Short mmCIF file of C-alpha atoms in Angstrom, two decimals:
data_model
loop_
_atom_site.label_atom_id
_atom_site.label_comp_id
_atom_site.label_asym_id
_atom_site.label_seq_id
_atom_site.Cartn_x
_atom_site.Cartn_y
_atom_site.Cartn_z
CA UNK A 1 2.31 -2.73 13.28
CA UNK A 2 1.14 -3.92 16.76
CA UNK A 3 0.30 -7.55 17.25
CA UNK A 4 -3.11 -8.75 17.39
CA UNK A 5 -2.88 -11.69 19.75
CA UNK A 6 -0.31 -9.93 22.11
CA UNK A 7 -2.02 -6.80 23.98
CA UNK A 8 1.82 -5.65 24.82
CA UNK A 9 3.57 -6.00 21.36
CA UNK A 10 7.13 -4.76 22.42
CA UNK A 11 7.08 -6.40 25.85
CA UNK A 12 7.35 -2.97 28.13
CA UNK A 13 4.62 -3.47 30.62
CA UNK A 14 2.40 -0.88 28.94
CA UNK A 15 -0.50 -2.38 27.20
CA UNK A 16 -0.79 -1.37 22.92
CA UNK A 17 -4.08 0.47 23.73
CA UNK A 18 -2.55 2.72 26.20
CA UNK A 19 0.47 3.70 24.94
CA UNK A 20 -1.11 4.78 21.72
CA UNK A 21 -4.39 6.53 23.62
CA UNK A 22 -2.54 7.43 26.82
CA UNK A 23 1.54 7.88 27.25
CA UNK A 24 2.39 8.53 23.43
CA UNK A 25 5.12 6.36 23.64
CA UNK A 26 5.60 3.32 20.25
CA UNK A 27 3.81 0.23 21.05
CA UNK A 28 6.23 -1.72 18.95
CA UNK A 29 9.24 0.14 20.68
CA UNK A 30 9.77 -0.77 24.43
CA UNK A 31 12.40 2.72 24.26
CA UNK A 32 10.35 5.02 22.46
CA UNK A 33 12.45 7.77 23.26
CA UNK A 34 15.78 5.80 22.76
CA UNK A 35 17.69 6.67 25.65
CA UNK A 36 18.20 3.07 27.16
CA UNK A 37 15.54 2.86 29.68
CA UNK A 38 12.56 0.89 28.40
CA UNK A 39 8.98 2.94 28.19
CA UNK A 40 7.08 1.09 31.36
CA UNK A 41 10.34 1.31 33.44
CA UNK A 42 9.85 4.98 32.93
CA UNK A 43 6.14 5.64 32.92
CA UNK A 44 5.69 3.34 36.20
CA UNK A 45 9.76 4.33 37.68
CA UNK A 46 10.12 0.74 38.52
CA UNK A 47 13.22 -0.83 39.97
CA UNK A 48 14.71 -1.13 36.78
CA UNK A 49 14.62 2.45 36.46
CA UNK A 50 15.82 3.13 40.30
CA UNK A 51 12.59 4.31 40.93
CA UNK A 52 12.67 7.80 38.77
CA UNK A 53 9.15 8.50 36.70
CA UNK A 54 11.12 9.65 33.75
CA UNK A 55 9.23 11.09 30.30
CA UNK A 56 9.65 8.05 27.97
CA UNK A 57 8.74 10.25 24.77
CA UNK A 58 12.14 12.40 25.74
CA UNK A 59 15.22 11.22 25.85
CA UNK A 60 16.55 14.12 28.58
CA UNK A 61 13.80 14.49 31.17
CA UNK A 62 15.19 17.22 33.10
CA UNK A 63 17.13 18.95 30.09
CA UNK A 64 20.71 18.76 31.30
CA UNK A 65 22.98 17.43 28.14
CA UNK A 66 22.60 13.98 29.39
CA UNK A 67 20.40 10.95 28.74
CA UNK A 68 18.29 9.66 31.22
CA UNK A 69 19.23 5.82 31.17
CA UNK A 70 23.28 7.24 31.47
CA UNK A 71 22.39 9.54 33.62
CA UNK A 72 21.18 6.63 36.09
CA UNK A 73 23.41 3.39 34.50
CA UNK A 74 26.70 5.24 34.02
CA UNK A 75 26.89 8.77 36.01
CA UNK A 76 24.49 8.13 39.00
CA UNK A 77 23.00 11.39 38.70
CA UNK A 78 19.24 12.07 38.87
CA UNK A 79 17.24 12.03 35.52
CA UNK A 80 14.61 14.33 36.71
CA UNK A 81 17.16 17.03 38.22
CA UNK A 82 19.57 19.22 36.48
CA UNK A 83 21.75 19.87 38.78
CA UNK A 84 22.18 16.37 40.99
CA UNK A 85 24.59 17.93 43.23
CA UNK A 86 22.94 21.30 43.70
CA UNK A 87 25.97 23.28 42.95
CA UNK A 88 24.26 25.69 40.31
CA UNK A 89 26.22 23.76 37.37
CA UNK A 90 23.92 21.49 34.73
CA UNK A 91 24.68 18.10 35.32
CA UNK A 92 25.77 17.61 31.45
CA UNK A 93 27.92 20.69 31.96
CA UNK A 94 29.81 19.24 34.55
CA UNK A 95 30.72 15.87 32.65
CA UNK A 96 31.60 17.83 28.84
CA UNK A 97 33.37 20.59 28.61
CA UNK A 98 31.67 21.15 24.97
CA UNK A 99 28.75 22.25 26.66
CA UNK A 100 31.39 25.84 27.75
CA UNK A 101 32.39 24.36 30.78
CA UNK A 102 36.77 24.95 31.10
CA UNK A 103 36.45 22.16 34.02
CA UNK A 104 35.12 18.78 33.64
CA UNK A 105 33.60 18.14 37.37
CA UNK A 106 31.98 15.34 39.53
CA UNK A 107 28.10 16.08 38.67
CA UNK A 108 26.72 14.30 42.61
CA UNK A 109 29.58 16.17 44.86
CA UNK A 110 29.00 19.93 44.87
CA UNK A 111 32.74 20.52 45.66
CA UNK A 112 34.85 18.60 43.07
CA UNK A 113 38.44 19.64 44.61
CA UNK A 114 36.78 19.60 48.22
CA UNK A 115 38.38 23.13 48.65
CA UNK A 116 35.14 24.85 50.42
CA UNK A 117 34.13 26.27 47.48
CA UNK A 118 31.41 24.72 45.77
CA UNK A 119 31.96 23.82 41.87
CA UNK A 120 29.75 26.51 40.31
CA UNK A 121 31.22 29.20 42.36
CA UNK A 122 34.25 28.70 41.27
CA UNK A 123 33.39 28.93 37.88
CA UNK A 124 30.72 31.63 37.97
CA UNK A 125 32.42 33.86 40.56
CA UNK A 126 35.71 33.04 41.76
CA UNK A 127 37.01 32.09 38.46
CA UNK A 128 39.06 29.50 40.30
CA UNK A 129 39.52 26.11 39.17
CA UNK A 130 37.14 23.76 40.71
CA UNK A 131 39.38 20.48 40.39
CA UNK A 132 42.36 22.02 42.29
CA UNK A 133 42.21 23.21 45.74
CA UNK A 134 45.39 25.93 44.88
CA UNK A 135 44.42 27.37 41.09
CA UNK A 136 47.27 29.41 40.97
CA UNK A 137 49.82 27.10 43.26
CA UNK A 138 50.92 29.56 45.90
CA UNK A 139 50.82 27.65 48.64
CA UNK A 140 47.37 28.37 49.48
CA UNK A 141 44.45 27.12 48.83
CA UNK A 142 41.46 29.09 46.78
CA UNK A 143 39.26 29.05 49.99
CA UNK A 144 42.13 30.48 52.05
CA UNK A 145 43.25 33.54 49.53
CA UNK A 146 39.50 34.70 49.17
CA UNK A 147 38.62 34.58 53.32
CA UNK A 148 41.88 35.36 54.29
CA UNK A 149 43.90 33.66 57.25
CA UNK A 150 44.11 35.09 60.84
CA UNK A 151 46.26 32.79 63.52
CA UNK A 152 45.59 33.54 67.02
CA UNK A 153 48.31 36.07 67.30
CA UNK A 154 47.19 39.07 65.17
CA UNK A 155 50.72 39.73 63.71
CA UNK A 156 50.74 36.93 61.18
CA UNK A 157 47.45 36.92 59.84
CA UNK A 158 46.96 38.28 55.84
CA UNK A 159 43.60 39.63 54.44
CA UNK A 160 42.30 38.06 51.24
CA UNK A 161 44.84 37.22 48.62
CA UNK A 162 43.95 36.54 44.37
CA UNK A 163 43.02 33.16 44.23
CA UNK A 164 43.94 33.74 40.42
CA UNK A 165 48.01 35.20 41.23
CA UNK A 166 50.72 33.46 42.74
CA UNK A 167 51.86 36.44 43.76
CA UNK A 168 48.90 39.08 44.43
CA UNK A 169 51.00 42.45 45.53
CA UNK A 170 54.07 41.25 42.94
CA UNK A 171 56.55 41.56 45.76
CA UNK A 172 58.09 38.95 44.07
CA UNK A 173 56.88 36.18 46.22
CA UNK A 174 54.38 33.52 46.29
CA UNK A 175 51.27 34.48 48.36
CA UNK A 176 51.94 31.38 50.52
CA UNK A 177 55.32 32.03 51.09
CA UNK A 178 54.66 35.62 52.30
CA UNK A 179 52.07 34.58 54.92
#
């Protein structure tokens, strides 16, 4: 029940009237949508809310796995993108491996390991691990088995290698070791 005498019953900057006729949102709930950011912060994407114009009648604007007030008080990732970092991985994905995800990754740095390779590459494509620069610890890293090396002097350069085998033509080596 709103109050009366108080045109703002739960005290989030949006006035009874309008949040019952406009935004949707529970004039005697200043988090409607209960994901820790309160409605006005959203509606208005004050300060509070670092500025983001966030749905306050859903609790995951942008539909990544993650709540918008920990998406922007605990992960620093963007509550109206899925994919902060760009790196073709959901931003929940990246932080739970429930979500099918083998990796748990950094969600704003599209290169976890800092290999080359960006995160969702290496999971869609590469199959490499995207929190080690050297998934199968030859001695080279993922970036340098799938380009393949060349020095200046022709003779010891490789082609591309198996990111995924230590030892790619099972000469009893590991890839590293041979180059």
């Amino acid at each position: 029940v709103t109050n009366a005498t108080n045109t703002d019953t739960d005290d989030d900057n949006i006035p009874d009237g309008l949040e019952l006729n406009v935004y949707g949102t529970n004039p005697t709930d200043d988090d409607s949508d209960d994901d820790t950011l309160k409605d006005g912060d959203e509606i208005f994407g004050t300060e509070e809310n670092g500025g983001y114009v966030t749905n306050a009648t859903n609790d995951d604007t942008d539909d990544d796995g993650l709540l918008d007030g920990s998406e922007l008080k605990l992960h620093n990732t963007e509550p109206d993108n899925n994919d902060t970092d760009n790196d073709g991985l959901l931003d929940g994905d990246e932080l739970n491996s429930e979500t099918g995800s083998s990796y748990i990754t950094n969600p704003t740095s599209n290169d976890t390991d800092e290999d080359g390779l960006e995160d969702g590459d290496e999971i869609n494509f590469y199959l490499t691990n995207p929190t080690s620069t050297d998934s199968d610890i030859d001695f080279l890293t993922d970036k340098q088995e799938l380009m393949g090396w060349n020095s200046s002097n022709e003779e010891h350069g490789y082609g591309p290698t198996d990111p995924n085998e230590p030892d790619t033509d099972g000469g009893g080596q590991k890839d590293g070791l041979e180059v």
